[in-house]
Short mmCIF file of C-alpha atoms in Angstrom, two decimals:
data_model
loop_
_atom_site.label_atom_id
_atom_site.label_comp_id
_atom_site.label_asym_id
_atom_site.label_seq_id
_atom_site.Cartn_x
_atom_site.Cartn_y
_atom_site.Cartn_z
CA MET A 88 130.88 70.95 108.83
CA SER A 89 127.94 72.71 107.19
CA ARG A 90 127.85 76.47 107.20
CA ARG A 91 124.83 78.66 107.62
CA PRO A 92 123.77 80.68 104.62
CA ALA A 93 124.56 84.39 104.70
CA ARG A 94 121.96 86.37 106.64
CA LEU A 95 119.46 88.05 104.33
CA GLU A 96 118.31 91.60 105.06
CA PRO A 97 114.88 93.06 104.27
CA ASP A 98 114.27 94.85 101.01
CA PRO A 99 115.20 98.54 101.43
CA ALA A 100 111.84 99.56 99.91
CA ILE A 101 110.01 97.72 102.72
CA VAL A 102 112.26 99.28 105.35
CA GLU A 103 111.53 102.71 103.86
CA ARG A 104 107.76 102.12 103.99
CA LEU A 105 108.03 101.08 107.63
CA ARG A 106 110.30 104.03 108.39
CA ALA A 107 107.57 106.35 107.07
CA LEU A 108 105.05 104.71 109.46
CA CYS A 109 107.26 104.39 112.54
CA GLY A 110 109.42 107.50 112.35
CA PRO A 111 106.73 110.13 112.97
CA LEU A 112 105.54 108.46 116.20
CA PRO A 113 106.75 110.20 119.40
CA ASP A 114 110.17 109.32 120.88
CA VAL A 115 110.97 106.70 118.24
CA VAL A 116 114.48 105.45 117.63
CA GLU A 117 115.40 103.38 114.57
CA GLU A 118 118.39 101.07 114.69
CA GLU A 119 119.93 98.04 113.09
CA ALA A 120 118.91 94.90 114.95
CA TRP A 121 120.68 91.56 115.27
CA THR A 122 119.06 91.08 111.89
CA GLY A 123 116.93 93.58 110.05
CA VAL A 124 115.79 96.92 111.45
CA ARG A 125 113.85 97.74 114.59
CA TRP A 126 112.01 100.76 115.92
CA SER A 127 111.70 101.40 119.64
CA VAL A 128 110.08 103.83 122.00
CA ARG A 129 112.08 104.49 125.17
CA ARG A 130 114.22 101.40 124.49
CA ARG A 131 111.20 99.09 124.02
CA THR A 132 110.98 97.61 120.53
CA PHE A 133 107.54 98.00 118.97
CA ALA A 134 108.32 97.04 115.35
CA HIS A 135 111.03 94.83 113.87
CA VAL A 136 111.39 93.77 110.25
CA MET A 137 113.68 90.91 109.27
CA VAL A 138 113.97 88.04 106.83
CA ALA A 139 113.10 84.61 108.20
CA GLN A 140 115.21 82.02 106.44
CA GLU A 141 116.35 78.42 106.58
CA GLY A 142 119.19 77.72 108.98
CA TYR A 143 118.19 80.33 111.57
CA VAL A 144 115.99 79.89 114.61
CA ALA A 145 113.94 82.99 113.75
CA GLY A 146 112.68 81.23 110.63
CA ARG A 147 111.31 78.10 112.29
CA HIS A 148 107.99 79.57 113.43
CA VAL A 149 107.25 80.94 109.93
CA ALA A 150 108.29 77.82 108.03
CA GLY A 151 105.18 75.91 109.11
CA PHE A 152 102.93 77.88 106.79
CA ARG A 153 105.19 79.83 104.48
CA ALA A 154 108.04 79.12 102.10
CA LEU A 155 111.29 80.67 103.24
CA PRO A 156 112.82 83.15 102.95
CA ALA A 157 110.00 85.46 104.03
CA THR A 158 110.04 89.07 105.21
CA VAL A 159 108.44 89.29 108.65
CA LEU A 160 107.27 92.29 110.63
CA THR A 161 106.92 91.76 114.37
CA VAL A 162 104.61 94.06 116.33
CA HIS A 163 102.90 93.92 119.72
CA ALA A 164 99.20 93.75 120.53
CA GLU A 165 97.04 93.11 123.57
CA GLY A 166 93.59 91.89 124.51
CA ALA A 167 91.02 91.35 121.80
CA ASP A 168 93.34 92.72 119.11
CA LEU A 169 95.97 90.11 119.94
CA MET A 170 93.44 87.27 120.10
CA THR A 171 92.00 88.27 116.73
CA LEU A 172 95.42 88.34 115.06
CA GLN A 173 96.31 84.97 116.58
CA ALA A 174 93.08 83.46 115.29
CA VAL A 175 93.35 84.83 111.75
CA GLY A 176 96.32 82.68 110.74
CA PRO A 177 98.46 83.55 107.72
CA PRO A 178 99.91 86.08 107.19
CA PHE A 179 99.93 86.32 111.02
CA HIS A 180 101.70 83.97 113.41
CA ASP A 181 102.63 83.91 117.09
CA GLN A 182 106.13 84.89 118.08
CA PRO A 183 107.12 82.35 120.74
CA TRP A 184 109.45 84.70 122.63
CA SER A 185 106.78 87.16 123.83
CA PRO A 186 103.12 86.79 124.85
CA THR A 187 102.23 90.10 123.17
CA ALA A 188 104.27 89.74 119.96
CA ILE A 189 102.73 88.78 116.65
CA GLY A 190 104.51 88.27 113.35
CA MET A 191 103.14 89.26 109.97
CA VAL A 192 104.61 88.10 106.68
CA LEU A 193 105.01 91.05 104.31
CA ASP A 194 104.55 90.24 100.64
CA ASP A 195 102.90 91.52 97.47
CA ASP A 196 99.44 91.09 99.07
CA THR A 197 100.23 93.14 102.19
CA ASP A 198 97.61 95.71 103.15
CA TRP A 199 99.77 98.68 104.13
CA ASP A 200 96.85 100.49 105.76
CA GLU A 201 96.56 97.50 108.09
CA VAL A 202 100.31 97.62 108.72
CA ALA A 203 100.00 101.31 109.64
CA ASP A 204 97.27 100.49 112.17
CA LEU A 205 99.28 97.59 113.62
CA VAL A 206 102.43 99.70 113.98
CA ALA A 207 100.54 102.54 115.69
CA GLU A 208 98.83 100.14 118.09
CA SER A 209 102.14 98.38 118.79
CA TRP A 210 103.68 101.75 119.66
CA ARG A 211 100.81 102.30 122.14
CA VAL A 212 101.34 98.86 123.71
CA ARG A 213 105.06 99.44 124.21
CA ALA A 214 105.16 103.17 125.04
CA PRO A 215 105.23 104.25 128.68
CA ILE A 216 101.83 105.26 130.06
CA SER A 217 103.02 108.83 130.68
CA LEU A 218 103.95 109.22 127.01
CA ARG A 219 100.69 107.67 125.82
CA ARG A 220 98.70 110.05 128.03
CA ARG A 221 100.43 113.04 126.41
CA THR A 222 99.78 111.78 122.88
CA ASP A 223 96.38 110.04 123.03
CA PRO A 224 93.38 112.08 122.01
CA PRO A 225 91.04 112.85 124.88
CA GLY A 226 88.46 110.15 125.54
CA PRO A 227 84.69 110.63 125.72
CA GLU A 228 84.97 111.70 129.36
CA ALA A 229 86.88 114.82 128.25
CA ALA A 230 83.87 115.95 126.23
CA ARG A 231 81.55 115.95 129.24
CA PRO A 232 80.92 119.31 130.91
CA ALA A 233 82.37 119.73 134.40
CA ARG A 234 79.85 119.73 137.26
#
């Protein structure tokens, strides 16, 4: 009987960088996930970092274009943003378990400004509308004078 390799966890330095991006967002909770670390808003995960590796289902969708193990950040996107990320290819890949989830391999070439934008947008996708309304800046209609 073959045994699975021990589950790898993400580099603490990567978790710390993500913590700095996710933590300041409103109503965020950080917790250990089934593997890795996840951040949620009102019990809805918007960012999850883990290590995809051989012998685990979560690594199969990454293995097609990337050597394993690989550190993967999963975020959520919608509309044109989601379609663009799906079309770009590596380091991005679809997550088969959710129509709005997209995975991004984090490595030495990662653009952390892009990660910050993706995390913030993912928070918006997953946060309740009432919370988003309280935190979003006013739109152009707010600048118009009342009649």
